[in-house]
Amino acid sequence: GAVVSQHPSWVICKSGTSVKIECRSLDFQATTMFWYRQFPKQSLMLMATSNEGSKATYEQGVEKDKFLINHASLTLSTLTVTSAHPEDSSFYICSAVTGQGPYEQYFGPGTRLTVT
Amino acid sequence: GQSLEQPSEVTAVEGAIVQINCTYQTSGFYGLSWYQQHDGGAPTFLSYNALDGLEETGRFSSFLSRSDSYGYLLLQELQMKDSASYFCAAYHAGNNRKLIWGLGTSLAVNP
């Protein structure tokens, strides 16, 4: 149980275009989802916390108008990278938490974004 | 500020035991988790300590000392497949259960 999927697994887009990444909890309801980005050989950087039915909470330094997050249901959150630039190329990972302990975050497989 | 420190790299041989330490400075500390991440993959949960002491799960054990703001992950009977990055992450008390991540320890297991 506790499976999280992400789609797409990888995407290449041109500079200036927008890309949407979906994160789904397949067999549980996720009241909270987290979006991370990770550069090679580095740690995970939390971008935002997404709660179902409410606006996302962005971490300091993350542009909310550039990284649009929508958590429309208890099983789906989306991250849209708007007007993508090459520096947005990264590994984007979502995670979800259930209402049960021990506070484990279940991670999606990640989306590798390359902006050309 | 909030930070977690762990060694950047550790090397060991198959069958050995390795300990990865993590010291933390976080306000509102709630508990310490450990995650494993293979190259190109997503983190997977290994263990969680909310209370002082040792938690054992198979070949992996994790320890926490709140008074010392310190924890460690112990990996026994190392296998080649254990070569990965290991992250300690502290839970921040609050409704969102946000994790504060260490920079990760790259473990290389050699034959």
mmCIF file with all atom_site columns, C-alpha atoms in Angstrom:
data_model
loop_
_atom_site.group_PDB
_atom_site.id
_atom_site.type_symbol
_atom_site.label_atom_id
_atom_site.label_alt_id
_atom_site.label_comp_id
_atom_site.label_asym_id
_atom_site.label_entity_id
_atom_site.label_seq_id
_atom_site.pdbx_PDB_ins_code
_atom_site.Cartn_x
_atom_site.Cartn_y
_atom_site.Cartn_z
_atom_site.occupancy
_atom_site.B_iso_or_equiv
_atom_site.pdbx_formal_charge
_atom_site.auth_seq_id
_atom_site.auth_comp_id
_atom_site.auth_asym_id
_atom_site.auth_atom_id
_atom_site.pdbx_PDB_model_num
ATOM 1   C CA . GLY A 1 1   ? 0.000  0.000  0.000   1.00 0.00 ? 1   GLY A CA 1
ATOM 2   C CA . ALA A 1 2   ? 0.835  3.728  0.118   1.00 0.00 ? 2   ALA A CA 1
ATOM 3   C CA . VAL A 1 3   ? 1.848  4.126  -3.496  1.00 0.00 ? 3   VAL A CA 1
ATOM 4   C CA . VAL A 1 4   ? 2.444  7.528  -5.032  1.00 0.00 ? 4   VAL A CA 1
ATOM 5   C CA . SER A 1 5   ? 2.733  8.000  -8.763  1.00 0.00 ? 5   SER A CA 1
ATOM 6   C CA . GLN A 1 6   ? 4.065  10.894 -10.781 1.00 0.00 ? 6   GLN A CA 1
ATOM 7   C CA . HIS A 1 7   ? 3.490  11.734 -14.389 1.00 0.00 ? 7   HIS A CA 1
ATOM 8   C CA . PRO A 1 8   ? 5.396  12.244 -16.542 1.00 0.00 ? 8   PRO A CA 1
ATOM 9   C CA . SER A 1 9   ? 8.551  10.484 -15.393 1.00 0.00 ? 9   SER A CA 1
ATOM 10  C CA . TRP A 1 10  ? 10.611 12.702 -17.643 1.00 0.00 ? 10  TRP A CA 1
ATOM 11  C CA . VAL A 1 11  ? 9.896  15.636 -19.890 1.00 0.00 ? 11  VAL A CA 1
ATOM 12  C CA . ILE A 1 12  ? 11.868 17.840 -22.242 1.00 0.00 ? 12  ILE A CA 1
ATOM 13  C CA . CYS A 1 13  ? 10.437 21.233 -23.056 1.00 0.00 ? 13  CYS A CA 1
ATOM 14  C CA . LYS A 1 14  ? 11.532 24.407 -24.749 1.00 0.00 ? 14  LYS A CA 1
ATOM 15  C CA . SER A 1 15  ? 12.391 27.537 -22.879 1.00 0.00 ? 15  SER A CA 1
ATOM 16  C CA . GLY A 1 16  ? 9.346  29.716 -22.308 1.00 0.00 ? 16  GLY A CA 1
ATOM 17  C CA . THR A 1 17  ? 6.798  26.918 -22.281 1.00 0.00 ? 17  THR A CA 1
ATOM 18  C CA . SER A 1 18  ? 4.914  25.534 -19.288 1.00 0.00 ? 18  SER A CA 1
ATOM 19  C CA . VAL A 1 19  ? 5.018  22.008 -17.951 1.00 0.00 ? 19  VAL A CA 1
ATOM 20  C CA . LYS A 1 20  ? 2.535  20.300 -15.635 1.00 0.00 ? 20  LYS A CA 1
ATOM 21  C CA . ILE A 1 21  ? 3.562  17.464 -13.348 1.00 0.00 ? 21  ILE A CA 1
ATOM 22  C CA . GLU A 1 22  ? 0.954  15.300 -11.656 1.00 0.00 ? 22  GLU A CA 1
ATOM 23  C CA . CYS A 1 23  ? 1.306  13.577 -8.318  1.00 0.00 ? 23  CYS A CA 1
ATOM 24  C CA . ARG A 1 24  ? -1.264 10.971 -7.331  1.00 0.00 ? 24  ARG A CA 1
ATOM 25  C CA . SER A 1 25  ? -1.731 8.880  -4.231  1.00 0.00 ? 25  SER A CA 1
ATOM 26  C CA . LEU A 1 26  ? -3.051 5.618  -5.647  1.00 0.00 ? 26  LEU A CA 1
ATOM 27  C CA . ASP A 1 27  ? -4.342 3.730  -2.641  1.00 0.00 ? 27  ASP A CA 1
ATOM 28  C CA . PHE A 1 28  ? -4.757 6.283  0.119   1.00 0.00 ? 28  PHE A CA 1
ATOM 29  C CA . GLN A 1 29  ? -6.041 9.754  0.715   1.00 0.00 ? 29  GLN A CA 1
ATOM 30  C CA . ALA A 1 30  ? -3.354 12.362 1.111   1.00 0.00 ? 30  ALA A CA 1
ATOM 31  C CA . THR A 1 31  ? -4.400 15.438 3.001   1.00 0.00 ? 31  THR A CA 1
ATOM 32  C CA . THR A 1 32  ? -0.950 16.887 2.538   1.00 0.00 ? 32  THR A CA 1
ATOM 33  C CA . MET A 1 33  ? 1.493  16.620 -0.323  1.00 0.00 ? 33  MET A CA 1
ATOM 34  C CA . PHE A 1 34  ? 4.944  18.087 -0.595  1.00 0.00 ? 34  PHE A CA 1
ATOM 35  C CA . TRP A 1 35  ? 6.839  19.177 -3.676  1.00 0.00 ? 35  TRP A CA 1
ATOM 36  C CA . TYR A 1 36  ? 10.623 18.978 -3.767  1.00 0.00 ? 36  TYR A CA 1
ATOM 37  C CA . ARG A 1 37  ? 13.301 19.653 -6.300  1.00 0.00 ? 37  ARG A CA 1
ATOM 38  C CA . GLN A 1 38  ? 16.671 18.005 -6.269  1.00 0.00 ? 38  GLN A CA 1
ATOM 39  C CA . PHE A 1 39  ? 19.817 18.830 -8.184  1.00 0.00 ? 39  PHE A CA 1
ATOM 40  C CA . PRO A 1 40  ? 22.398 16.103 -8.889  1.00 0.00 ? 40  PRO A CA 1
ATOM 41  C CA . LYS A 1 41  ? 24.291 14.940 -5.823  1.00 0.00 ? 41  LYS A CA 1
ATOM 42  C CA . GLN A 1 42  ? 22.364 17.336 -3.604  1.00 0.00 ? 42  GLN A CA 1
ATOM 43  C CA . SER A 1 43  ? 19.715 17.060 -0.967  1.00 0.00 ? 43  SER A CA 1
ATOM 44  C CA . LEU A 1 44  ? 16.009 17.514 -1.439  1.00 0.00 ? 44  LEU A CA 1
ATOM 45  C CA . MET A 1 45  ? 14.851 21.093 -1.348  1.00 0.00 ? 45  MET A CA 1
ATOM 46  C CA . LEU A 1 46  ? 11.280 21.575 -0.215  1.00 0.00 ? 46  LEU A CA 1
ATOM 47  C CA . MET A 1 47  ? 9.446  23.899 -2.554  1.00 0.00 ? 47  MET A CA 1
ATOM 48  C CA . ALA A 1 48  ? 5.957  23.932 -1.121  1.00 0.00 ? 48  ALA A CA 1
ATOM 49  C CA . THR A 1 49  ? 3.416  22.187 1.027   1.00 0.00 ? 49  THR A CA 1
ATOM 50  C CA . SER A 1 50  ? 0.110  21.429 -0.604  1.00 0.00 ? 50  SER A CA 1
ATOM 51  C CA . ASN A 1 51  ? -3.050 20.878 1.391   1.00 0.00 ? 51  ASN A CA 1
ATOM 52  C CA . GLU A 1 52  ? -6.215 19.642 -0.256  1.00 0.00 ? 52  GLU A CA 1
ATOM 53  C CA . GLY A 1 53  ? -8.659 22.427 -0.912  1.00 0.00 ? 53  GLY A CA 1
ATOM 54  C CA . SER A 1 54  ? -6.425 25.261 0.164   1.00 0.00 ? 54  SER A CA 1
ATOM 55  C CA . LYS A 1 55  ? -3.606 27.354 -1.223  1.00 0.00 ? 55  LYS A CA 1
ATOM 56  C CA . ALA A 1 56  ? -0.142 25.907 -1.147  1.00 0.00 ? 56  ALA A CA 1
ATOM 57  C CA . THR A 1 57  ? 2.427  27.163 1.324   1.00 0.00 ? 57  THR A CA 1
ATOM 58  C CA . TYR A 1 58  ? 5.645  28.037 -0.446  1.00 0.00 ? 58  TYR A CA 1
ATOM 59  C CA . GLU A 1 59  ? 9.089  27.968 1.074   1.00 0.00 ? 59  GLU A CA 1
ATOM 60  C CA . GLN A 1 60  ? 11.121 31.109 1.193   1.00 0.00 ? 60  GLN A CA 1
ATOM 61  C CA . GLY A 1 61  ? 12.705 31.901 -2.137  1.00 0.00 ? 61  GLY A CA 1
ATOM 62  C CA . VAL A 1 62  ? 10.303 29.815 -4.215  1.00 0.00 ? 62  VAL A CA 1
ATOM 63  C CA . GLU A 1 63  ? 8.300  31.886 -6.680  1.00 0.00 ? 63  GLU A CA 1
ATOM 64  C CA . LYS A 1 64  ? 4.648  31.027 -6.312  1.00 0.00 ? 64  LYS A CA 1
ATOM 65  C CA . ASP A 1 65  ? 3.777  32.564 -9.683  1.00 0.00 ? 65  ASP A CA 1
ATOM 66  C CA . LYS A 1 66  ? 6.353  30.435 -11.411 1.00 0.00 ? 66  LYS A CA 1
ATOM 67  C CA . PHE A 1 67  ? 5.626  27.158 -9.665  1.00 0.00 ? 67  PHE A CA 1
ATOM 68  C CA . LEU A 1 68  ? 1.854  26.827 -9.566  1.00 0.00 ? 68  LEU A CA 1
ATOM 69  C CA . ILE A 1 69  ? 0.552  24.146 -7.243  1.00 0.00 ? 69  ILE A CA 1
ATOM 70  C CA . ASN A 1 70  ? -2.992 22.851 -7.177  1.00 0.00 ? 70  ASN A CA 1
ATOM 71  C CA . HIS A 1 71  ? -4.304 20.210 -4.776  1.00 0.00 ? 71  HIS A CA 1
ATOM 72  C CA . ALA A 1 72  ? -7.797 19.693 -6.084  1.00 0.00 ? 72  ALA A CA 1
ATOM 73  C CA . SER A 1 73  ? -8.561 16.373 -4.440  1.00 0.00 ? 73  SER A CA 1
ATOM 74  C CA . LEU A 1 74  ? -7.303 14.056 -1.738  1.00 0.00 ? 74  LEU A CA 1
ATOM 75  C CA . THR A 1 75  ? -5.444 12.008 -4.319  1.00 0.00 ? 75  THR A CA 1
ATOM 76  C CA . LEU A 1 76  ? -4.091 14.552 -6.795  1.00 0.00 ? 76  LEU A CA 1
ATOM 77  C CA . SER A 1 77  ? -1.727 17.482 -6.655  1.00 0.00 ? 77  SER A CA 1
ATOM 78  C CA . THR A 1 78  ? -0.199 19.195 -9.657  1.00 0.00 ? 78  THR A CA 1
ATOM 79  C CA . LEU A 1 79  ? 2.874  21.349 -10.091 1.00 0.00 ? 79  LEU A CA 1
ATOM 80  C CA . THR A 1 80  ? 3.042  23.595 -13.136 1.00 0.00 ? 80  THR A CA 1
ATOM 81  C CA . VAL A 1 81  ? 6.358  25.145 -14.035 1.00 0.00 ? 81  VAL A CA 1
ATOM 82  C CA . THR A 1 82  ? 5.448  28.253 -15.967 1.00 0.00 ? 82  THR A CA 1
ATOM 83  C CA . SER A 1 83  ? 7.676  29.949 -18.500 1.00 0.00 ? 83  SER A CA 1
ATOM 84  C CA . ALA A 1 84  ? 10.344 27.359 -17.937 1.00 0.00 ? 84  ALA A CA 1
ATOM 85  C CA . HIS A 1 85  ? 14.009 28.252 -18.301 1.00 0.00 ? 85  HIS A CA 1
ATOM 86  C CA . PRO A 1 86  ? 17.082 26.021 -18.466 1.00 0.00 ? 86  PRO A CA 1
ATOM 87  C CA . GLU A 1 87  ? 17.839 26.730 -14.804 1.00 0.00 ? 87  GLU A CA 1
ATOM 88  C CA . ASP A 1 88  ? 14.524 25.053 -13.928 1.00 0.00 ? 88  ASP A CA 1
ATOM 89  C CA . SER A 1 89  ? 15.918 21.770 -15.199 1.00 0.00 ? 89  SER A CA 1
ATOM 90  C CA . SER A 1 90  ? 15.907 19.486 -12.208 1.00 0.00 ? 90  SER A CA 1
ATOM 91  C CA . PHE A 1 91  ? 14.442 16.371 -10.616 1.00 0.00 ? 91  PHE A CA 1
ATOM 92  C CA . TYR A 1 92  ? 11.026 17.177 -9.140  1.00 0.00 ? 92  TYR A CA 1
ATOM 93  C CA . ILE A 1 93  ? 9.673  14.817 -6.510  1.00 0.00 ? 93  ILE A CA 1
ATOM 94  C CA . CYS A 1 94  ? 6.377  14.818 -4.691  1.00 0.00 ? 94  CYS A CA 1
ATOM 95  C CA . SER A 1 95  ? 5.529  13.083 -1.456  1.00 0.00 ? 95  SER A CA 1
ATOM 96  C CA . ALA A 1 96  ? 2.318  12.487 0.416   1.00 0.00 ? 96  ALA A CA 1
ATOM 97  C CA . VAL A 1 97  ? 1.367  11.863 3.982   1.00 0.00 ? 97  VAL A CA 1
ATOM 98  C CA . THR A 1 98  ? -1.642 10.032 5.325   1.00 0.00 ? 98  THR A CA 1
ATOM 99  C CA . GLY A 1 99  ? -3.446 10.610 8.550   1.00 0.00 ? 99  GLY A CA 1
ATOM 100 C CA . GLN A 1 100 ? -1.601 7.727  10.158  1.00 0.00 ? 100 GLN A CA 1
ATOM 101 C CA . GLY A 1 101 ? 1.759  7.583  11.875  1.00 0.00 ? 101 GLY A CA 1
ATOM 102 C CA . PRO A 1 102 ? 4.655  7.169  12.033  1.00 0.00 ? 102 PRO A CA 1
ATOM 103 C CA . TYR A 1 103 ? 4.688  10.287 9.928   1.00 0.00 ? 103 TYR A CA 1
ATOM 104 C CA . GLU A 1 104 ? 6.164  8.553  6.969   1.00 0.00 ? 104 GLU A CA 1
ATOM 105 C CA . GLN A 1 105 ? 6.264  10.474 3.719   1.00 0.00 ? 105 GLN A CA 1
ATOM 106 C CA . TYR A 1 106 ? 5.537  8.363  0.673   1.00 0.00 ? 106 TYR A CA 1
ATOM 107 C CA . PHE A 1 107 ? 7.459  9.559  -2.339  1.00 0.00 ? 107 PHE A CA 1
ATOM 108 C CA . GLY A 1 108 ? 6.590  9.494  -5.978  1.00 0.00 ? 108 GLY A CA 1
ATOM 109 C CA . PRO A 1 109 ? 9.214  8.230  -8.434  1.00 0.00 ? 109 PRO A CA 1
ATOM 110 C CA . GLY A 1 110 ? 10.121 11.756 -9.503  1.00 0.00 ? 110 GLY A CA 1
ATOM 111 C CA . THR A 1 111 ? 9.989  13.711 -12.744 1.00 0.00 ? 111 THR A CA 1
ATOM 112 C CA . ARG A 1 112 ? 13.133 14.684 -14.583 1.00 0.00 ? 112 ARG A CA 1
ATOM 113 C CA . LEU A 1 113 ? 12.584 18.024 -16.286 1.00 0.00 ? 113 LEU A CA 1
ATOM 114 C CA . THR A 1 114 ? 14.978 19.258 -18.950 1.00 0.00 ? 114 THR A CA 1
ATOM 115 C CA . VAL A 1 115 ? 14.442 22.701 -20.406 1.00 0.00 ? 115 VAL A CA 1
ATOM 116 C CA . THR A 1 116 ? 16.244 23.392 -23.650 1.00 0.00 ? 116 THR A CA 1
ATOM 117 C CA . GLY B 2 1   ? 18.409 28.308 12.005  1.00 0.00 ? 1   GLY B CA 1
ATOM 118 C CA . GLN B 2 2   ? 17.514 24.734 11.343  1.00 0.00 ? 2   GLN B CA 1
ATOM 119 C CA . SER B 2 3   ? 20.108 22.307 10.111  1.00 0.00 ? 3   SER B CA 1
ATOM 120 C CA . LEU B 2 4   ? 21.155 18.688 10.114  1.00 0.00 ? 4   LEU B CA 1
ATOM 121 C CA . GLU B 2 5   ? 24.740 17.577 9.662   1.00 0.00 ? 5   GLU B CA 1
ATOM 122 C CA . GLN B 2 6   ? 25.883 14.225 8.398   1.00 0.00 ? 6   GLN B CA 1
ATOM 123 C CA . PRO B 2 7   ? 29.066 13.008 6.724   1.00 0.00 ? 7   PRO B CA 1
ATOM 124 C CA . SER B 2 8   ? 29.135 13.511 2.990   1.00 0.00 ? 8   SER B CA 1
ATOM 125 C CA . GLU B 2 9   ? 30.667 10.156 2.107   1.00 0.00 ? 9   GLU B CA 1
ATOM 126 C CA . VAL B 2 10  ? 31.245 6.786  3.721   1.00 0.00 ? 10  VAL B CA 1
ATOM 127 C CA . THR B 2 11  ? 32.949 3.745  2.230   1.00 0.00 ? 11  THR B CA 1
ATOM 128 C CA . ALA B 2 12  ? 32.702 0.194  3.504   1.00 0.00 ? 12  ALA B CA 1
ATOM 129 C CA . VAL B 2 13  ? 33.061 -3.387 2.321   1.00 0.00 ? 13  VAL B CA 1
ATOM 130 C CA . GLU B 2 14  ? 30.457 -6.080 1.885   1.00 0.00 ? 14  GLU B CA 1
ATOM 131 C CA . GLY B 2 15  ? 29.481 -7.780 5.108   1.00 0.00 ? 15  GLY B CA 1
ATOM 132 C CA . ALA B 2 16  ? 30.709 -4.925 7.273   1.00 0.00 ? 16  ALA B CA 1
ATOM 133 C CA . ILE B 2 17  ? 28.800 -2.643 9.618   1.00 0.00 ? 17  ILE B CA 1
ATOM 134 C CA . VAL B 2 18  ? 28.589 1.076  9.027   1.00 0.00 ? 18  VAL B CA 1
ATOM 135 C CA . GLN B 2 19  ? 27.193 3.880  11.146  1.00 0.00 ? 19  GLN B CA 1
ATOM 136 C CA . ILE B 2 20  ? 26.025 7.164  9.667   1.00 0.00 ? 20  ILE B CA 1
ATOM 137 C CA . ASN B 2 21  ? 25.740 9.946  12.205  1.00 0.00 ? 21  ASN B CA 1
ATOM 138 C CA . CYS B 2 22  ? 23.409 12.894 12.166  1.00 0.00 ? 22  CYS B CA 1
ATOM 139 C CA . THR B 2 23  ? 23.420 15.895 14.457  1.00 0.00 ? 23  THR B CA 1
ATOM 140 C CA . TYR B 2 24  ? 20.632 18.384 14.312  1.00 0.00 ? 24  TYR B CA 1
ATOM 141 C CA . GLN B 2 25  ? 19.701 21.868 15.330  1.00 0.00 ? 25  GLN B CA 1
ATOM 142 C CA . THR B 2 26  ? 16.028 22.438 14.778  1.00 0.00 ? 26  THR B CA 1
ATOM 143 C CA . SER B 2 27  ? 13.388 24.314 16.650  1.00 0.00 ? 27  SER B CA 1
ATOM 144 C CA . GLY B 2 28  ? 10.228 22.391 17.327  1.00 0.00 ? 28  GLY B CA 1
ATOM 145 C CA . PHE B 2 29  ? 11.946 19.035 16.872  1.00 0.00 ? 29  PHE B CA 1
ATOM 146 C CA . TYR B 2 30  ? 9.478  16.200 16.754  1.00 0.00 ? 30  TYR B CA 1
ATOM 147 C CA . GLY B 2 31  ? 11.398 13.173 15.532  1.00 0.00 ? 31  GLY B CA 1
ATOM 148 C CA . LEU B 2 32  ? 14.124 11.929 13.204  1.00 0.00 ? 32  LEU B CA 1
ATOM 149 C CA . SER B 2 33  ? 13.663 9.892  10.065  1.00 0.00 ? 33  SER B CA 1
ATOM 150 C CA . TRP B 2 34  ? 16.067 8.188  7.721   1.00 0.00 ? 34  TRP B CA 1
ATOM 151 C CA . TYR B 2 35  ? 15.598 7.763  3.992   1.00 0.00 ? 35  TYR B CA 1
ATOM 152 C CA . GLN B 2 36  ? 17.533 5.876  1.360   1.00 0.00 ? 36  GLN B CA 1
ATOM 153 C CA . GLN B 2 37  ? 17.875 7.107  -2.203  1.00 0.00 ? 37  GLN B CA 1
ATOM 154 C CA . HIS B 2 38  ? 19.484 5.271  -5.074  1.00 0.00 ? 38  HIS B CA 1
ATOM 155 C CA . ASP B 2 39  ? 20.805 7.247  -8.027  1.00 0.00 ? 39  ASP B CA 1
ATOM 156 C CA . GLY B 2 40  ? 17.945 8.406  -10.210 1.00 0.00 ? 40  GLY B CA 1
ATOM 157 C CA . GLY B 2 41  ? 15.312 7.158  -7.800  1.00 0.00 ? 41  GLY B CA 1
ATOM 158 C CA . ALA B 2 42  ? 13.053 8.602  -5.165  1.00 0.00 ? 42  ALA B CA 1
ATOM 159 C CA . PRO B 2 43  ? 13.734 8.463  -1.437  1.00 0.00 ? 43  PRO B CA 1
ATOM 160 C CA . THR B 2 44  ? 12.376 5.483  0.416   1.00 0.00 ? 44  THR B CA 1
ATOM 161 C CA . PHE B 2 45  ? 11.576 5.474  4.099   1.00 0.00 ? 45  PHE B CA 1
ATOM 162 C CA . LEU B 2 46  ? 13.872 3.456  6.354   1.00 0.00 ? 46  LEU B CA 1
ATOM 163 C CA . SER B 2 47  ? 13.052 4.353  9.932   1.00 0.00 ? 47  SER B CA 1
ATOM 164 C CA . TYR B 2 48  ? 11.662 6.887  12.336  1.00 0.00 ? 48  TYR B CA 1
ATOM 165 C CA . ASN B 2 49  ? 12.623 7.733  15.927  1.00 0.00 ? 49  ASN B CA 1
ATOM 166 C CA . ALA B 2 50  ? 10.404 9.889  18.070  1.00 0.00 ? 50  ALA B CA 1
ATOM 167 C CA . LEU B 2 51  ? 11.767 8.683  21.387  1.00 0.00 ? 51  LEU B CA 1
ATOM 168 C CA . ASP B 2 52  ? 15.284 8.138  22.635  1.00 0.00 ? 52  ASP B CA 1
ATOM 169 C CA . GLY B 2 53  ? 16.686 4.740  21.951  1.00 0.00 ? 53  GLY B CA 1
ATOM 170 C CA . LEU B 2 54  ? 17.216 2.190  19.248  1.00 0.00 ? 54  LEU B CA 1
ATOM 171 C CA . GLU B 2 55  ? 14.754 1.124  16.595  1.00 0.00 ? 55  GLU B CA 1
ATOM 172 C CA . GLU B 2 56  ? 15.612 -2.048 14.713  1.00 0.00 ? 56  GLU B CA 1
ATOM 173 C CA . THR B 2 57  ? 14.250 -3.058 11.338  1.00 0.00 ? 57  THR B CA 1
ATOM 174 C CA . GLY B 2 58  ? 16.049 -6.005 9.869   1.00 0.00 ? 58  GLY B CA 1
ATOM 175 C CA . ARG B 2 59  ? 19.605 -5.089 8.927   1.00 0.00 ? 59  ARG B CA 1
ATOM 176 C CA . PHE B 2 60  ? 18.965 -1.418 9.617   1.00 0.00 ? 60  PHE B CA 1
ATOM 177 C CA . SER B 2 61  ? 18.768 0.208  13.021  1.00 0.00 ? 61  SER B CA 1
ATOM 178 C CA . SER B 2 62  ? 18.353 3.829  13.989  1.00 0.00 ? 62  SER B CA 1
ATOM 179 C CA . PHE B 2 63  ? 19.152 5.563  17.238  1.00 0.00 ? 63  PHE B CA 1
ATOM 180 C CA . LEU B 2 64  ? 18.113 8.870  18.729  1.00 0.00 ? 64  LEU B CA 1
ATOM 181 C CA . SER B 2 65  ? 19.337 10.872 21.689  1.00 0.00 ? 65  SER B CA 1
ATOM 182 C CA . ARG B 2 66  ? 17.261 14.002 22.161  1.00 0.00 ? 66  ARG B CA 1
ATOM 183 C CA . SER B 2 67  ? 19.506 15.332 24.916  1.00 0.00 ? 67  SER B CA 1
ATOM 184 C CA . ASP B 2 68  ? 22.487 15.207 22.542  1.00 0.00 ? 68  ASP B CA 1
ATOM 185 C CA . SER B 2 69  ? 20.513 16.276 19.436  1.00 0.00 ? 69  SER B CA 1
ATOM 186 C CA . TYR B 2 70  ? 22.057 13.273 17.763  1.00 0.00 ? 70  TYR B CA 1
ATOM 187 C CA . GLY B 2 71  ? 21.038 10.208 15.906  1.00 0.00 ? 71  GLY B CA 1
ATOM 188 C CA . TYR B 2 72  ? 22.559 7.544  13.754  1.00 0.00 ? 72  TYR B CA 1
ATOM 189 C CA . LEU B 2 73  ? 21.664 4.926  11.214  1.00 0.00 ? 73  LEU B CA 1
ATOM 190 C CA . LEU B 2 74  ? 23.378 1.562  11.577  1.00 0.00 ? 74  LEU B CA 1
ATOM 191 C CA . LEU B 2 75  ? 23.591 -0.726 8.588   1.00 0.00 ? 75  LEU B CA 1
ATOM 192 C CA . GLN B 2 76  ? 24.696 -4.297 9.219   1.00 0.00 ? 76  GLN B CA 1
ATOM 193 C CA . GLU B 2 77  ? 25.766 -7.086 6.896   1.00 0.00 ? 77  GLU B CA 1
ATOM 194 C CA . LEU B 2 78  ? 26.322 -4.604 4.133   1.00 0.00 ? 78  LEU B CA 1
ATOM 195 C CA . GLN B 2 79  ? 25.412 -5.619 0.619   1.00 0.00 ? 79  GLN B CA 1
ATOM 196 C CA . MET B 2 80  ? 26.349 -4.038 -2.682  1.00 0.00 ? 80  MET B CA 1
ATOM 197 C CA . LYS B 2 81  ? 22.763 -2.928 -3.145  1.00 0.00 ? 81  LYS B CA 1
ATOM 198 C CA . ASP B 2 82  ? 23.101 -0.755 -0.046  1.00 0.00 ? 82  ASP B CA 1
ATOM 199 C CA . SER B 2 83  ? 25.253 1.637  -2.054  1.00 0.00 ? 83  SER B CA 1
ATOM 200 C CA . ALA B 2 84  ? 23.068 4.741  -2.092  1.00 0.00 ? 84  ALA B CA 1
ATOM 201 C CA . SER B 2 85  ? 22.599 8.108  -0.466  1.00 0.00 ? 85  SER B CA 1
ATOM 202 C CA . TYR B 2 86  ? 21.186 8.200  3.025   1.00 0.00 ? 86  TYR B CA 1
ATOM 203 C CA . PHE B 2 87  ? 19.405 11.226 4.403   1.00 0.00 ? 87  PHE B CA 1
ATOM 204 C CA . CYS B 2 88  ? 18.476 12.057 7.933   1.00 0.00 ? 88  CYS B CA 1
ATOM 205 C CA . ALA B 2 89  ? 15.452 14.306 8.159   1.00 0.00 ? 89  ALA B CA 1
ATOM 206 C CA . ALA B 2 90  ? 13.896 15.966 11.160  1.00 0.00 ? 90  ALA B CA 1
ATOM 207 C CA . TYR B 2 91  ? 10.200 16.326 11.624  1.00 0.00 ? 91  TYR B CA 1
ATOM 208 C CA . HIS B 2 92  ? 9.091  19.790 12.535  1.00 0.00 ? 92  HIS B CA 1
ATOM 209 C CA . ALA B 2 93  ? 6.233  19.901 14.997  1.00 0.00 ? 93  ALA B CA 1
ATOM 210 C CA . GLY B 2 94  ? 3.196  21.359 13.370  1.00 0.00 ? 94  GLY B CA 1
ATOM 211 C CA . ASN B 2 95  ? 0.206  20.425 11.304  1.00 0.00 ? 95  ASN B CA 1
ATOM 212 C CA . ASN B 2 96  ? 2.053  19.901 8.034   1.00 0.00 ? 96  ASN B CA 1
ATOM 213 C CA . ARG B 2 97  ? 4.652  17.508 9.360   1.00 0.00 ? 97  ARG B CA 1
ATOM 214 C CA . LYS B 2 98  ? 7.262  19.153 7.211   1.00 0.00 ? 98  LYS B CA 1
ATOM 215 C CA . LEU B 2 99  ? 10.652 17.464 6.993   1.00 0.00 ? 99  LEU B CA 1
ATOM 216 C CA . ILE B 2 100 ? 13.959 19.285 7.289   1.00 0.00 ? 100 ILE B CA 1
ATOM 217 C CA . TRP B 2 101 ? 16.572 17.358 5.352   1.00 0.00 ? 101 TRP B CA 1
ATOM 218 C CA . GLY B 2 102 ? 20.236 16.763 5.899   1.00 0.00 ? 102 GLY B CA 1
ATOM 219 C CA . LEU B 2 103 ? 22.582 17.007 2.922   1.00 0.00 ? 103 LEU B CA 1
ATOM 220 C CA . GLY B 2 104 ? 22.880 13.257 2.611   1.00 0.00 ? 104 GLY B CA 1
ATOM 221 C CA . THR B 2 105 ? 25.636 10.681 3.008   1.00 0.00 ? 105 THR B CA 1
ATOM 222 C CA . SER B 2 106 ? 26.803 8.800  -0.036  1.00 0.00 ? 106 SER B CA 1
ATOM 223 C CA . LEU B 2 107 ? 27.577 5.206  0.957   1.00 0.00 ? 107 LEU B CA 1
ATOM 224 C CA . ALA B 2 108 ? 29.761 3.132  -1.313  1.00 0.00 ? 108 ALA B CA 1
ATOM 225 C CA . VAL B 2 109 ? 29.887 -0.584 -0.565  1.00 0.00 ? 109 VAL B CA 1
ATOM 226 C CA . ASN B 2 110 ? 32.844 -2.303 -2.155  1.00 0.00 ? 110 ASN B CA 1
ATOM 227 C CA . PRO B 2 111 ? 33.340 -6.032 -2.672  1.00 0.00 ? 111 PRO B CA 1
#
